[in-house]
Every structure is written in C-alpha cells, then in structure tokens.
mmCIF file of C-alpha atoms in Angstrom:
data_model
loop_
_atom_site.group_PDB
_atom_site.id
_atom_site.type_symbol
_atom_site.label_atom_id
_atom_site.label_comp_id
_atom_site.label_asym_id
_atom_site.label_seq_id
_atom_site.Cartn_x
_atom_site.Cartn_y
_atom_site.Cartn_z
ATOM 1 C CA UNK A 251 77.381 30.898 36.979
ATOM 2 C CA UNK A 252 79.994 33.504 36.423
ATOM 3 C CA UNK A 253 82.294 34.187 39.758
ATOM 4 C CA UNK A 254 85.686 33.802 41.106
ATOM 5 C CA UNK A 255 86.886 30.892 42.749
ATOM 6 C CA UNK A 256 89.821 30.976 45.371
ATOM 7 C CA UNK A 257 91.570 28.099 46.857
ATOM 8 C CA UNK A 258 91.984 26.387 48.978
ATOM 9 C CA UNK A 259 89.876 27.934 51.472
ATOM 10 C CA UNK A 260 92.072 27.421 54.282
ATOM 11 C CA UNK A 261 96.110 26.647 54.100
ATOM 12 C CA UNK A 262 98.747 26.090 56.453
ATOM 13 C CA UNK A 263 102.747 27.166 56.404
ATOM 14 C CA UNK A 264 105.224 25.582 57.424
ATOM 15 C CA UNK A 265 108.843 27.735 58.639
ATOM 16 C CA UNK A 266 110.808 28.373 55.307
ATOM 17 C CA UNK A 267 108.129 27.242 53.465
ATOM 18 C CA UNK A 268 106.536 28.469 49.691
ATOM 19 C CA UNK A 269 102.718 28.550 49.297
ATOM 20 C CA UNK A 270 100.844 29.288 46.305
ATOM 21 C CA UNK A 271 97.220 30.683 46.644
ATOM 22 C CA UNK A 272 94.938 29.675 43.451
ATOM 23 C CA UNK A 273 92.881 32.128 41.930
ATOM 24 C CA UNK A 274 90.266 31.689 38.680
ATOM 25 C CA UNK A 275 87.615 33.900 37.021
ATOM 26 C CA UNK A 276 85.230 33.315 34.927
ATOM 27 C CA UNK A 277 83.784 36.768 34.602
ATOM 28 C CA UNK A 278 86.158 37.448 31.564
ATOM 29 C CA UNK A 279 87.838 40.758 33.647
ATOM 30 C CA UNK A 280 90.659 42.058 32.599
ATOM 31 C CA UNK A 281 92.207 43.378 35.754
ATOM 32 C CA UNK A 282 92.729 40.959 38.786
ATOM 33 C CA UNK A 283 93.862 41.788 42.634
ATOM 34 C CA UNK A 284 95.446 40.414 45.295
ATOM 35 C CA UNK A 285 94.301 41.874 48.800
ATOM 36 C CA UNK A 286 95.404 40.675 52.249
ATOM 37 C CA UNK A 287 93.227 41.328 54.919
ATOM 38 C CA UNK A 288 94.274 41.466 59.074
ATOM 39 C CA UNK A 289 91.725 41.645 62.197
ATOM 40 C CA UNK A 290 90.641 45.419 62.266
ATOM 41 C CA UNK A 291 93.390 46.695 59.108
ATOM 42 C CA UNK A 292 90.666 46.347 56.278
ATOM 43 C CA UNK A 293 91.344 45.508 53.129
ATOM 44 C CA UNK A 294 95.769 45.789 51.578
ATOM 45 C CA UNK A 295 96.863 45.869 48.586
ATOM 46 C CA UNK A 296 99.526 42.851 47.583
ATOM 47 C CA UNK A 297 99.465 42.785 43.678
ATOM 48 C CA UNK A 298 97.327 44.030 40.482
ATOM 49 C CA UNK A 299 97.371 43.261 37.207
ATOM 50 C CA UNK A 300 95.469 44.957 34.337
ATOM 51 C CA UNK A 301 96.407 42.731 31.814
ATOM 52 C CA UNK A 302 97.840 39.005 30.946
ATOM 53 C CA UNK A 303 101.208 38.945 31.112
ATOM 54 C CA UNK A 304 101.803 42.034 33.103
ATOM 55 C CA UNK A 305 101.005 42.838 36.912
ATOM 56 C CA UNK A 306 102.412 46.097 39.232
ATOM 57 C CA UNK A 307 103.098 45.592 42.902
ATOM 58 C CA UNK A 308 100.813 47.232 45.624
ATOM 59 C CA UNK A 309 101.314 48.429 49.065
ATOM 60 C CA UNK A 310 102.905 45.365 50.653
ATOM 61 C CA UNK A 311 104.478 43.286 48.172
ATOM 62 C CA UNK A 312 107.561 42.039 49.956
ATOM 63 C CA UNK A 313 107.487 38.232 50.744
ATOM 64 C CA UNK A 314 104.688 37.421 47.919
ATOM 65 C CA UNK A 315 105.289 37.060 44.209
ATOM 66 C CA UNK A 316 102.311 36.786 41.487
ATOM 67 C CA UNK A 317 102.234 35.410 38.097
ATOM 68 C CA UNK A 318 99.254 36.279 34.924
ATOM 69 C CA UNK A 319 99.957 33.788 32.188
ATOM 70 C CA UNK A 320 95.900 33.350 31.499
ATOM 71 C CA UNK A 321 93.421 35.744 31.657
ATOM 72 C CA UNK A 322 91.362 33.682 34.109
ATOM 73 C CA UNK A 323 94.148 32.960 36.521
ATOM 74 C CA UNK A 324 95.989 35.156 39.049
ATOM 75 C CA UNK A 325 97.810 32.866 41.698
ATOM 76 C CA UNK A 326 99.818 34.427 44.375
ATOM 77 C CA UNK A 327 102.784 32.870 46.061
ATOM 78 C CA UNK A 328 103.449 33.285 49.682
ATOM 79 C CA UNK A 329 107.045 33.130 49.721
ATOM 80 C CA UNK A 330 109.819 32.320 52.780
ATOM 81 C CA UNK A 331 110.685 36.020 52.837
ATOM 82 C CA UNK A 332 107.328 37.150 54.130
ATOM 83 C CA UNK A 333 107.893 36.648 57.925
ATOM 84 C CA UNK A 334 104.701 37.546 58.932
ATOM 85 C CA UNK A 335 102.264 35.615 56.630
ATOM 86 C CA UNK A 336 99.098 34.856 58.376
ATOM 87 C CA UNK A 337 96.030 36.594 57.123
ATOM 88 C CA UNK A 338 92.757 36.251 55.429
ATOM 89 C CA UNK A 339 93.993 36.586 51.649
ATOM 90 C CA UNK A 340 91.171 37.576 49.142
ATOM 91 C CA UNK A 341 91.114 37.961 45.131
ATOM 92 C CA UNK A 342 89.481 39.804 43.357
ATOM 93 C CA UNK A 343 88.921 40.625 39.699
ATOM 94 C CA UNK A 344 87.101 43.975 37.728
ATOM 95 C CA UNK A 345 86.734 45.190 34.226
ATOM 96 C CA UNK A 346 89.294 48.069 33.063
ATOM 97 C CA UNK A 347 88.430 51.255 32.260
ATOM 98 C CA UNK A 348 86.125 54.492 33.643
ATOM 99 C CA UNK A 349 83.274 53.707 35.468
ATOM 100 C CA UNK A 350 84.782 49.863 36.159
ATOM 101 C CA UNK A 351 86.078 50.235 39.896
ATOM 102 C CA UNK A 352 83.438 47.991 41.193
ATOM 103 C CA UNK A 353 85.463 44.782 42.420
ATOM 104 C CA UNK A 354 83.743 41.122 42.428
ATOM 105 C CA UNK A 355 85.610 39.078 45.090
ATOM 106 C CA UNK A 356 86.124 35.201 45.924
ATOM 107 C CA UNK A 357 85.254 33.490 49.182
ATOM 108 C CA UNK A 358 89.181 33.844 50.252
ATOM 109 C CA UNK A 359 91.722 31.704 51.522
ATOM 110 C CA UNK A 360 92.728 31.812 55.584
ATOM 111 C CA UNK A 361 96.912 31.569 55.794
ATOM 112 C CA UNK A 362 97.969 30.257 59.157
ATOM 113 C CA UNK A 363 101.474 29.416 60.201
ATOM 114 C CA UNK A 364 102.654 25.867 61.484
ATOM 115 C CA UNK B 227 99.405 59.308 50.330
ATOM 116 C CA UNK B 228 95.529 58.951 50.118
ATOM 117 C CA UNK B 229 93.623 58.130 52.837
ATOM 118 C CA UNK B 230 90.795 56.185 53.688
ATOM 119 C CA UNK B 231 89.438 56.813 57.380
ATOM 120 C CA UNK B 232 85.914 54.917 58.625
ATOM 121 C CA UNK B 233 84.121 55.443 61.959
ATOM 122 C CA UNK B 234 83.250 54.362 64.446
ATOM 123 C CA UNK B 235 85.604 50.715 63.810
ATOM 124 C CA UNK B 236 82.907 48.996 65.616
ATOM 125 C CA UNK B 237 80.088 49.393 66.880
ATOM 126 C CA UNK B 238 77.052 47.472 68.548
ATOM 127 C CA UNK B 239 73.197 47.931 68.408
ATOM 128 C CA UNK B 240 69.712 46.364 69.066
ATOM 129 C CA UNK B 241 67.471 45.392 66.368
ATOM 130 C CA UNK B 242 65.292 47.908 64.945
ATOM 131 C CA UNK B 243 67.978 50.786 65.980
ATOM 132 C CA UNK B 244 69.409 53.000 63.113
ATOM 133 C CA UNK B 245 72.960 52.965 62.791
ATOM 134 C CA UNK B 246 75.433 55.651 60.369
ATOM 135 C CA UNK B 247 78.663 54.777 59.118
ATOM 136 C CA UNK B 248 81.380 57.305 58.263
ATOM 137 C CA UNK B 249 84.277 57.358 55.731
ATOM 138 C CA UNK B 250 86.446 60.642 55.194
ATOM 139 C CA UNK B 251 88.918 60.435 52.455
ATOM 140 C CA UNK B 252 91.927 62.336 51.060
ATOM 141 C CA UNK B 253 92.523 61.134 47.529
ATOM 142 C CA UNK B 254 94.189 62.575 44.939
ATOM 143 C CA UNK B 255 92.362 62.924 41.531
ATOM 144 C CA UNK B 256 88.932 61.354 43.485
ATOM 145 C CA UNK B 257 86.688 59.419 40.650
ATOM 146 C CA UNK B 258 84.215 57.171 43.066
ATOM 147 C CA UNK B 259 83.307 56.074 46.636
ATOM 148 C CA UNK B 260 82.655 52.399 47.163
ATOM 149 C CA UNK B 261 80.537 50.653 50.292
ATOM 150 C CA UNK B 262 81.203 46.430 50.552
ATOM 151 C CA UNK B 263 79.793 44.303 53.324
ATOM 152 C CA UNK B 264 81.692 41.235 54.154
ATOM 153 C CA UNK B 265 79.381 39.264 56.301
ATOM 154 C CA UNK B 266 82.085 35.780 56.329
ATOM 155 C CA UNK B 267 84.201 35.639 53.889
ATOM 156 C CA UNK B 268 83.693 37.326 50.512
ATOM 157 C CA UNK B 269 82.511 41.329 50.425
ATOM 158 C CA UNK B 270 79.545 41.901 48.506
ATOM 159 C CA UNK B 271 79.136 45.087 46.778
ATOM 160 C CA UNK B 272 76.007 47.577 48.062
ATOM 161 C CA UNK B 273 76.365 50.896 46.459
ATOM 162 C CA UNK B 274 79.042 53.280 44.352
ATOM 163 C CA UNK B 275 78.723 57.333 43.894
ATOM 164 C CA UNK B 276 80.261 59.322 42.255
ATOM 165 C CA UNK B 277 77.957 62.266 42.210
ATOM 166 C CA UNK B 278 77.604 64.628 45.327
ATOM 167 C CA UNK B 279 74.461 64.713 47.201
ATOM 168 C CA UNK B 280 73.126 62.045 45.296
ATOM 169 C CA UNK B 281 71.516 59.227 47.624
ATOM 170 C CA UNK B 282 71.153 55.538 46.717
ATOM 171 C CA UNK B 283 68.915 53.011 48.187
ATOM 172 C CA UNK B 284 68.715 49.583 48.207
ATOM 173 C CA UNK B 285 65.864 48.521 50.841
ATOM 174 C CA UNK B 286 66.885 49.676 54.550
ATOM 175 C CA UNK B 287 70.457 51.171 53.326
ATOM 176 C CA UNK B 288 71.103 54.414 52.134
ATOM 177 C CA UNK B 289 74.216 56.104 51.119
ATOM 178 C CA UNK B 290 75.140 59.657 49.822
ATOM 179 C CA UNK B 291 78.374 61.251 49.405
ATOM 180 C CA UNK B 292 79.587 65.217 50.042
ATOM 181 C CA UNK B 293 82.119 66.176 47.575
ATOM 182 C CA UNK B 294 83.105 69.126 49.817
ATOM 183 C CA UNK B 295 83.381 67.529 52.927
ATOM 184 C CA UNK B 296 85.134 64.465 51.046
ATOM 185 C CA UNK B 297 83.356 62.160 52.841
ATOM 186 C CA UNK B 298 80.481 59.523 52.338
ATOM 187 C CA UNK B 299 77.495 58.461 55.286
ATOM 188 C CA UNK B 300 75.864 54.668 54.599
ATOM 189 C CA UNK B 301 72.632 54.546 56.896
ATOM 190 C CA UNK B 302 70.777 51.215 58.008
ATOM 191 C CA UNK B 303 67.559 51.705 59.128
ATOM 192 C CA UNK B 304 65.408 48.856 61.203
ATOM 193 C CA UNK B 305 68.659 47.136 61.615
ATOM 194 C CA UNK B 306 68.459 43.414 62.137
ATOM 195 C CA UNK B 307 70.359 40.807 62.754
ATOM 196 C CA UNK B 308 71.145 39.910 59.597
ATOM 197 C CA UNK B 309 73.064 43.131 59.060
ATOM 198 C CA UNK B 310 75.843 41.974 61.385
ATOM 199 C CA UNK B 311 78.746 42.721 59.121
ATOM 200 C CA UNK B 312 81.869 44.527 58.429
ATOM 201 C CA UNK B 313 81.310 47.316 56.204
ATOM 202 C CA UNK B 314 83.948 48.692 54.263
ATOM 203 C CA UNK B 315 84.582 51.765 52.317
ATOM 204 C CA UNK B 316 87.387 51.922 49.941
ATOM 205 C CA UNK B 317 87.715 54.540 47.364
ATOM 206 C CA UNK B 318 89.186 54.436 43.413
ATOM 207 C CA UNK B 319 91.188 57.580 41.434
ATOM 208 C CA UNK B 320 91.916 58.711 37.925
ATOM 209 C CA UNK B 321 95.381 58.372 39.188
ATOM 210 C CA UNK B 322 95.694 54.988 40.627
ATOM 211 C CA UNK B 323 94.419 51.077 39.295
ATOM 212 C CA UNK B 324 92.892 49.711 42.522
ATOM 213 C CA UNK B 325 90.645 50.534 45.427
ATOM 214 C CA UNK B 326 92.088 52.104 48.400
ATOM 215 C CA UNK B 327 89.650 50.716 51.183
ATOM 216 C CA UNK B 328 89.081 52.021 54.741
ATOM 217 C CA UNK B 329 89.702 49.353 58.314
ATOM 218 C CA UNK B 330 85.990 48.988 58.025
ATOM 219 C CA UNK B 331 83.604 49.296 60.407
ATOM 220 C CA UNK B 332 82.268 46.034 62.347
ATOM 221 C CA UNK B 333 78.735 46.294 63.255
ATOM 222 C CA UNK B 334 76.760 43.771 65.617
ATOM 223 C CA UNK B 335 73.514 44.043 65.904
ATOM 224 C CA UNK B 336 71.801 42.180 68.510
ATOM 225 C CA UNK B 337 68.130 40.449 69.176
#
C-alpha cells in the first residue's frame, strides 16, 4: 500500500543535542512538507520542497535544517539552535501542480526534550 | 500575510447534536479551501472546494464555501462519538506552494 511513513514515532532530545526525523513516500509525489504542530497552534510550516534536490524554508525554519537527495525521502533535522523543540512534527507529501493541494500525511513523530 | 481563522477552537456536544465549524480566510490569490480531521495522529483529508456555493457530502458531513464572505462552514449532523476530532482548515494560493492551515477546531462529542 502506497503511504508515507514517519519515524520514529516518538523521540527524545537531549540539551545541545542534533535529531534527525525520517521521512519516506511511496506515493511517487513530487513535493514533500515539513509541518510542526503545538497544543491549540494548528498546523506550521518548517520546510517544502517541490522537487529533489531543492527545498524553500517556511514560516519557522530557524533551529531545523532539511535535506531532498531522493524523491522518496525528506528527513528533517532538529538542530541545537532550535531552543524550543518539543512538538508533534508531521510530514507530508502532494503532487505539484493546479488542482494538487490535497496533502497525504504520516502518522508523525512526538519531539520531547530530556 | 494570509490568514487562516477557525471557530469556535473547541467545542463540546452530545451525541446526535449538530455541530458547525467556521473558517474565515484572507489569502491572497485564493485557489482552494481544505477541511482535515486528525483524530490521533495523522489528518485525514474530508473535502476540498474551490467553487462557491457548491456543497459536498460525504455521509453526516457537509461543507460549502462563500467566495464573498471568504469563508467556508463544515456541518456534522447526528454527531457521534466517533467524530471526536480536531478539524482543521487550511487553505492553498496561486501565489504560494503549501497549505496555510487554521488552529483547528477540537470537537468532543460525548455519549
């Protein structure tokens, strides 16, 4: 079955430390998200990218850093710099293009700090 | 900066009541409305319009969107437990690449 598959589900941080969240798709989309998500703040955009090889920052990248070498994968890291890093982080992928907006999302990974 | 506004952020009802969820938005360039419900963990897509006044139905939900009024109404009728959910709203442009999505509203619905 076709889907997106995030892991690990949940992940802990220690002070000073780097995480890296995995995302894969199998849905053969083009365009790939990364959305953090806080009690009551809906849905923020970290990271997009449209195409392998090239990704734009959204609303909040500071502290976070992304990488698109395959088409299927879009992992994000959680780096030192974001001070503030727990949150329910969810991918999400889409196919490009008029009429493609509609987003198919993992399960998503829970962040907590040590 | 566009805008995505939902109401009421939460909100709690018996079973068989019918509940209506708003979401205003200010967009530039506006190109579709989207309603998700994330019951855990992943949000599961339920509807997108891009037409005004046109309703879609899936079952006990309805939603329609007003152009003019640049906002969008999803309606659950015979609400059960089951529907216990956040529902989110998020909204896509000819100007932008990703969804812009509402706080969501949290609905409880209770036995």
């Amino acid at each position: 079955d076709g889907g997106i598959t995030q892991s690990p589900k949940y992940l802990f941080r220690k002070e000073g430390q780097n995480v890296t969240l995995s995302c894969e798709q199998n849905l053969n989309h083009d365009a790939m998200y990364w959305y953090r998500q806080d009690p009551g703040q809906g849905l923020r955009l970290i990271y997009y990218s449209q195409i392998v090889n090239d990704f734009q920052k959204g609303d909040i990248a500071e502290g976070y850093s992304v990488s698109r070498e395959k088409k299927e994968s879009f992992p994000l890291t959680v780096t030192s710099a974001q001070k503030n890093p727990t949150a329910f982080y969810l991918c999400a992928s889409s196919k490009t293009g008029p009429s493609n907006e509609k987003l198919f999302f993992g399960s998503g990974t829970q962040l907590s700090v040590l | 900066e566009d805008k995505v506004v939902q109401s009421p952020l939460s909100l709690v009802v018996h079973e068989g009541d019918t509940v209506t969820l708003n979401c205003s938005y200010e967009v530039t360039n506006f190109r579709s409305l989207l309603w998700y419900k994330q019951e855990k963990k992943a949000p599961t897509f339920l509807f997108m319009l891009t037409s005004s006044g046109i309703e879609k139905k899936s079952g006990r939900l309805s939603s329609i969107l007003d152009k003019k009024e640049l906002s969008s109404i999803l309606n659950i009728t015979a609400t059960q437990t089951g529907d216990s959910a956040i529902y989110l709203c998020a909204v896509s442009s000819n100007s932008g690449y990703a969804l812009n999505f509402g706080k969501g509203t949290s609905l409880l619905v209770t036995p």
